[in-house]
Amino acid sequence: MTRYAVPCCTIAFCLLAYWLSTQFDRVPPIFLRGMQPEDFPQMVLLLIMALSVLVMIFEKPVEQDPVGINVWTSLGLFAVFALLSHIDLFLGLGVFAGALAWAWGERRLWRLGLVAIVSPALVFFLFDMVFRIRFPRGLLTNLWYG
């Protein structure tokens, strides 16, 4: 019976997220040329729900090992990210990515720097300059936005 817990919780989460996606603003009819804002997340959620049903049907029960320390460390780092994202989204993302790479065993400083500094910077500039999506203001984003 416990083997159904994760797929059922995943489906429940997807149903909630699907309902939330119906709350997106509607695009005026004149702009109806492609996908609506809710279409893509809804398709992804339907795919996740279908895969969860397939897991319940076809996956054989397996005895699982106890949850390791890396899982708890990763969950703790999510909490740190959530707190730091209130100061600045990219500060939180950089600290989270670098600390997660460190927790998973990466010790080369240049790779940690790539993960913690270069990757969030590339994400920021891609969305800001290419997609023209502005991020919430914070400690670091204020330096860019002025």
PDB file of C-alpha atoms in Angstrom:
ATOM      1  CA  MET A   1       0.000   0.000   0.000  1.00  0.00           C
ATOM      2  CA  THR A   2       2.850   2.420   0.730  1.00  0.00           C
ATOM      3  CA  ARG A   3       4.139   1.949  -2.820  1.00  0.00           C
ATOM      4  CA  TYR A   4       1.174   4.032  -3.996  1.00  0.00           C
ATOM      5  CA  ALA A   5       1.870   6.892  -1.602  1.00  0.00           C
ATOM      6  CA  VAL A   6       4.422   8.760  -3.731  1.00  0.00           C
ATOM      7  CA  PRO A   7       2.538   8.479  -7.055  1.00  0.00           C
ATOM      8  CA  CYS A   8      -0.741   9.465  -5.356  1.00  0.00           C
ATOM      9  CA  CYS A   9       0.879  12.458  -3.658  1.00  0.00           C
ATOM     10  CA  THR A  10       2.463  13.423  -6.983  1.00  0.00           C
ATOM     11  CA  ILE A  11      -0.922  13.239  -8.711  1.00  0.00           C
ATOM     12  CA  ALA A  12      -2.543  15.288  -5.911  1.00  0.00           C
ATOM     13  CA  PHE A  13       0.179  17.927  -6.247  1.00  0.00           C
ATOM     14  CA  CYS A  14      -0.272  17.977 -10.035  1.00  0.00           C
ATOM     15  CA  LEU A  15      -4.029  18.395  -9.680  1.00  0.00           C
ATOM     16  CA  LEU A  16      -3.478  21.360  -7.356  1.00  0.00           C
ATOM     17  CA  ALA A  17      -0.919  22.869  -9.732  1.00  0.00           C
ATOM     18  CA  TYR A  18      -3.283  22.278 -12.669  1.00  0.00           C
ATOM     19  CA  TRP A  19      -6.058  24.115 -10.845  1.00  0.00           C
ATOM     20  CA  LEU A  20      -3.651  26.970 -10.060  1.00  0.00           C
ATOM     21  CA  SER A  21      -2.705  27.157 -13.746  1.00  0.00           C
ATOM     22  CA  THR A  22      -6.345  27.865 -14.580  1.00  0.00           C
ATOM     23  CA  GLN A  23      -6.000  31.088 -12.592  1.00  0.00           C
ATOM     24  CA  PHE A  24      -3.532  32.636 -15.084  1.00  0.00           C
ATOM     25  CA  ASP A  25      -4.604  35.804 -16.846  1.00  0.00           C
ATOM     26  CA  ARG A  26      -6.308  35.195 -20.170  1.00  0.00           C
ATOM     27  CA  VAL A  27      -4.863  36.674 -23.322  1.00  0.00           C
ATOM     28  CA  PRO A  28      -7.239  38.894 -25.314  1.00  0.00           C
ATOM     29  CA  PRO A  29      -8.808  37.082 -28.316  1.00  0.00           C
ATOM     30  CA  ILE A  30      -6.892  39.190 -30.824  1.00  0.00           C
ATOM     31  CA  PHE A  31      -3.630  37.682 -29.535  1.00  0.00           C
ATOM     32  CA  LEU A  32      -4.789  34.051 -29.728  1.00  0.00           C
ATOM     33  CA  ARG A  33      -2.089  32.900 -32.122  1.00  0.00           C
ATOM     34  CA  GLY A  34      -0.337  30.210 -30.188  1.00  0.00           C
ATOM     35  CA  MET A  35      -0.233  28.581 -26.824  1.00  0.00           C
ATOM     36  CA  GLN A  36      -2.004  30.271 -23.972  1.00  0.00           C
ATOM     37  CA  PRO A  37      -0.050  30.907 -20.737  1.00  0.00           C
ATOM     38  CA  GLU A  38      -1.597  27.883 -19.045  1.00  0.00           C
ATOM     39  CA  ASP A  39      -1.165  25.399 -21.924  1.00  0.00           C
ATOM     40  CA  PHE A  40       2.452  24.365 -21.403  1.00  0.00           C
ATOM     41  CA  PRO A  41       2.318  23.822 -17.621  1.00  0.00           C
ATOM     42  CA  GLN A  42      -0.936  21.913 -18.016  1.00  0.00           C
ATOM     43  CA  MET A  43       0.599  19.614 -20.642  1.00  0.00           C
ATOM     44  CA  VAL A  44       3.589  18.940 -18.403  1.00  0.00           C
ATOM     45  CA  LEU A  45       1.310  18.251 -15.426  1.00  0.00           C
ATOM     46  CA  LEU A  46      -0.794  15.825 -17.462  1.00  0.00           C
ATOM     47  CA  LEU A  47       2.378  14.021 -18.539  1.00  0.00           C
ATOM     48  CA  ILE A  48       3.577  13.773 -14.920  1.00  0.00           C
ATOM     49  CA  MET A  49       0.185  12.416 -13.830  1.00  0.00           C
ATOM     50  CA  ALA A  50       0.188   9.840 -16.648  1.00  0.00           C
ATOM     51  CA  LEU A  51       3.698   8.705 -15.719  1.00  0.00           C
ATOM     52  CA  SER A  52       2.651   8.445 -12.059  1.00  0.00           C
ATOM     53  CA  VAL A  53      -0.239   6.181 -13.026  1.00  0.00           C
ATOM     54  CA  LEU A  54       2.159   4.030 -15.063  1.00  0.00           C
ATOM     55  CA  VAL A  55       4.472   3.778 -12.041  1.00  0.00           C
ATOM     56  CA  MET A  56       1.562   2.568  -9.908  1.00  0.00           C
ATOM     57  CA  ILE A  57       0.606  -0.032 -12.517  1.00  0.00           C
ATOM     58  CA  PHE A  58       3.966  -1.387 -13.659  1.00  0.00           C
ATOM     59  CA  GLU A  59       6.574  -0.654 -10.964  1.00  0.00           C
ATOM     60  CA  LYS A  60       7.392  -3.602  -8.753  1.00  0.00           C
ATOM     61  CA  PRO A  61       7.768  -2.961  -5.008  1.00  0.00           C
ATOM     62  CA  VAL A  62      11.413  -2.642  -3.970  1.00  0.00           C
ATOM     63  CA  GLU A  63      12.885  -2.466  -0.493  1.00  0.00           C
ATOM     64  CA  GLN A  64      14.415   0.983  -0.185  1.00  0.00           C
ATOM     65  CA  ASP A  65      17.542   1.930   1.716  1.00  0.00           C
ATOM     66  CA  PRO A  66      17.159   4.482   4.497  1.00  0.00           C
ATOM     67  CA  VAL A  67      17.330   8.102   3.409  1.00  0.00           C
ATOM     68  CA  GLY A  68      20.960   9.237   3.335  1.00  0.00           C
ATOM     69  CA  ILE A  69      22.517  12.391   4.709  1.00  0.00           C
ATOM     70  CA  ASN A  70      22.736  13.978   1.228  1.00  0.00           C
ATOM     71  CA  VAL A  71      18.941  13.983   0.987  1.00  0.00           C
ATOM     72  CA  TRP A  72      18.592  15.834   4.287  1.00  0.00           C
ATOM     73  CA  THR A  73      21.401  18.216   3.364  1.00  0.00           C
ATOM     74  CA  SER A  74      19.707  18.970   0.039  1.00  0.00           C
ATOM     75  CA  LEU A  75      16.371  19.607   1.762  1.00  0.00           C
ATOM     76  CA  GLY A  76      18.097  21.929   4.231  1.00  0.00           C
ATOM     77  CA  LEU A  77      19.689  23.805   1.351  1.00  0.00           C
ATOM     78  CA  PHE A  78      16.242  24.282  -0.198  1.00  0.00           C
ATOM     79  CA  ALA A  79      15.236  26.022   3.026  1.00  0.00           C
ATOM     80  CA  VAL A  80      18.361  28.206   2.838  1.00  0.00           C
ATOM     81  CA  PHE A  81      17.494  29.057  -0.771  1.00  0.00           C
ATOM     82  CA  ALA A  82      13.952  29.998   0.242  1.00  0.00           C
ATOM     83  CA  LEU A  83      15.282  32.349   2.916  1.00  0.00           C
ATOM     84  CA  LEU A  84      18.000  33.897   0.747  1.00  0.00           C
ATOM     85  CA  SER A  85      15.649  34.383  -2.197  1.00  0.00           C
ATOM     86  CA  HIS A  86      13.833  36.990  -0.120  1.00  0.00           C
ATOM     87  CA  ILE A  87      17.059  38.995  -0.086  1.00  0.00           C
ATOM     88  CA  ASP A  88      17.871  38.281  -3.729  1.00  0.00           C
ATOM     89  CA  LEU A  89      16.793  35.456  -6.008  1.00  0.00           C
ATOM     90  CA  PHE A  90      20.194  35.077  -7.649  1.00  0.00           C
ATOM     91  CA  LEU A  91      22.101  35.309  -4.384  1.00  0.00           C
ATOM     92  CA  GLY A  92      19.948  32.433  -3.139  1.00  0.00           C
ATOM     93  CA  LEU A  93      20.405  30.506  -6.382  1.00  0.00           C
ATOM     94  CA  GLY A  94      24.191  30.936  -6.327  1.00  0.00           C
ATOM     95  CA  VAL A  95      24.559  29.931  -2.682  1.00  0.00           C
ATOM     96  CA  PHE A  96      22.198  26.995  -3.162  1.00  0.00           C
ATOM     97  CA  ALA A  97      23.938  25.718  -6.303  1.00  0.00           C
ATOM     98  CA  GLY A  98      27.436  26.074  -4.860  1.00  0.00           C
ATOM     99  CA  ALA A  99      26.547  24.540  -1.500  1.00  0.00           C
ATOM    100  CA  LEU A 100      24.671  21.691  -3.175  1.00  0.00           C
ATOM    101  CA  ALA A 101      27.645  20.898  -5.422  1.00  0.00           C
ATOM    102  CA  TRP A 102      29.904  20.996  -2.344  1.00  0.00           C
ATOM    103  CA  ALA A 103      27.530  18.729  -0.391  1.00  0.00           C
ATOM    104  CA  TRP A 104      27.481  16.237  -3.251  1.00  0.00           C
ATOM    105  CA  GLY A 105      31.257  16.001  -3.233  1.00  0.00           C
ATOM    106  CA  GLU A 106      32.627  18.584  -5.652  1.00  0.00           C
ATOM    107  CA  ARG A 107      35.793  20.095  -4.168  1.00  0.00           C
ATOM    108  CA  ARG A 108      37.413  21.858  -7.142  1.00  0.00           C
ATOM    109  CA  LEU A 109      36.987  25.574  -6.554  1.00  0.00           C
ATOM    110  CA  TRP A 110      36.828  26.501 -10.221  1.00  0.00           C
ATOM    111  CA  ARG A 111      33.896  24.137 -10.766  1.00  0.00           C
ATOM    112  CA  LEU A 112      32.163  25.369  -7.649  1.00  0.00           C
ATOM    113  CA  GLY A 113      32.622  28.894  -8.995  1.00  0.00           C
ATOM    114  CA  LEU A 114      31.084  27.886 -12.320  1.00  0.00           C
ATOM    115  CA  VAL A 115      28.083  26.414 -10.577  1.00  0.00           C
ATOM    116  CA  ALA A 116      27.676  29.142  -7.958  1.00  0.00           C
ATOM    117  CA  ILE A 117      28.504  32.273  -9.957  1.00  0.00           C
ATOM    118  CA  VAL A 118      28.625  31.709 -13.703  1.00  0.00           C
ATOM    119  CA  SER A 119      25.481  29.562 -14.054  1.00  0.00           C
ATOM    120  CA  PRO A 120      23.122  31.935 -12.185  1.00  0.00           C
ATOM    121  CA  ALA A 121      24.660  34.888 -14.050  1.00  0.00           C
ATOM    122  CA  LEU A 122      24.048  33.195 -17.408  1.00  0.00           C
ATOM    123  CA  VAL A 123      20.464  32.391 -16.426  1.00  0.00           C
ATOM    124  CA  PHE A 124      19.921  35.993 -15.335  1.00  0.00           C
ATOM    125  CA  PHE A 125      21.340  37.510 -18.504  1.00  0.00           C
ATOM    126  CA  LEU A 126      19.532  35.031 -20.756  1.00  0.00           C
ATOM    127  CA  PHE A 127      16.152  35.868 -19.260  1.00  0.00           C
ATOM    128  CA  ASP A 128      16.862  39.588 -18.857  1.00  0.00           C
ATOM    129  CA  MET A 129      18.475  40.363 -22.190  1.00  0.00           C
ATOM    130  CA  VAL A 130      17.096  37.695 -24.532  1.00  0.00           C
ATOM    131  CA  PHE A 131      13.605  37.016 -23.184  1.00  0.00           C
ATOM    132  CA  ARG A 132      13.182  40.499 -21.637  1.00  0.00           C
ATOM    133  CA  ILE A 133      11.912  39.067 -18.358  1.00  0.00           C
ATOM    134  CA  ARG A 134      12.701  41.208 -15.338  1.00  0.00           C
ATOM    135  CA  PHE A 135      13.279  39.535 -12.025  1.00  0.00           C
ATOM    136  CA  PRO A 136      12.164  40.743  -8.618  1.00  0.00           C
ATOM    137  CA  ARG A 137      14.429  43.388  -7.196  1.00  0.00           C
ATOM    138  CA  GLY A 138      16.941  42.320  -4.611  1.00  0.00           C
ATOM    139  CA  LEU A 139      20.461  42.967  -3.393  1.00  0.00           C
ATOM    140  CA  LEU A 140      22.205  41.895  -6.621  1.00  0.00           C
ATOM    141  CA  THR A 141      19.457  42.642  -9.136  1.00  0.00           C
ATOM    142  CA  ASN A 142      19.317  46.237  -7.915  1.00  0.00           C
ATOM    143  CA  LEU A 143      22.932  46.612  -9.057  1.00  0.00           C
ATOM    144  CA  TRP A 144      21.906  45.672 -12.596  1.00  0.00           C
ATOM    145  CA  TYR A 145      18.541  47.388 -12.752  1.00  0.00           C
ATOM    146  CA  GLY A 146      19.808  50.550 -11.076  1.00  0.00           C
TER     147      GLY A 146
END
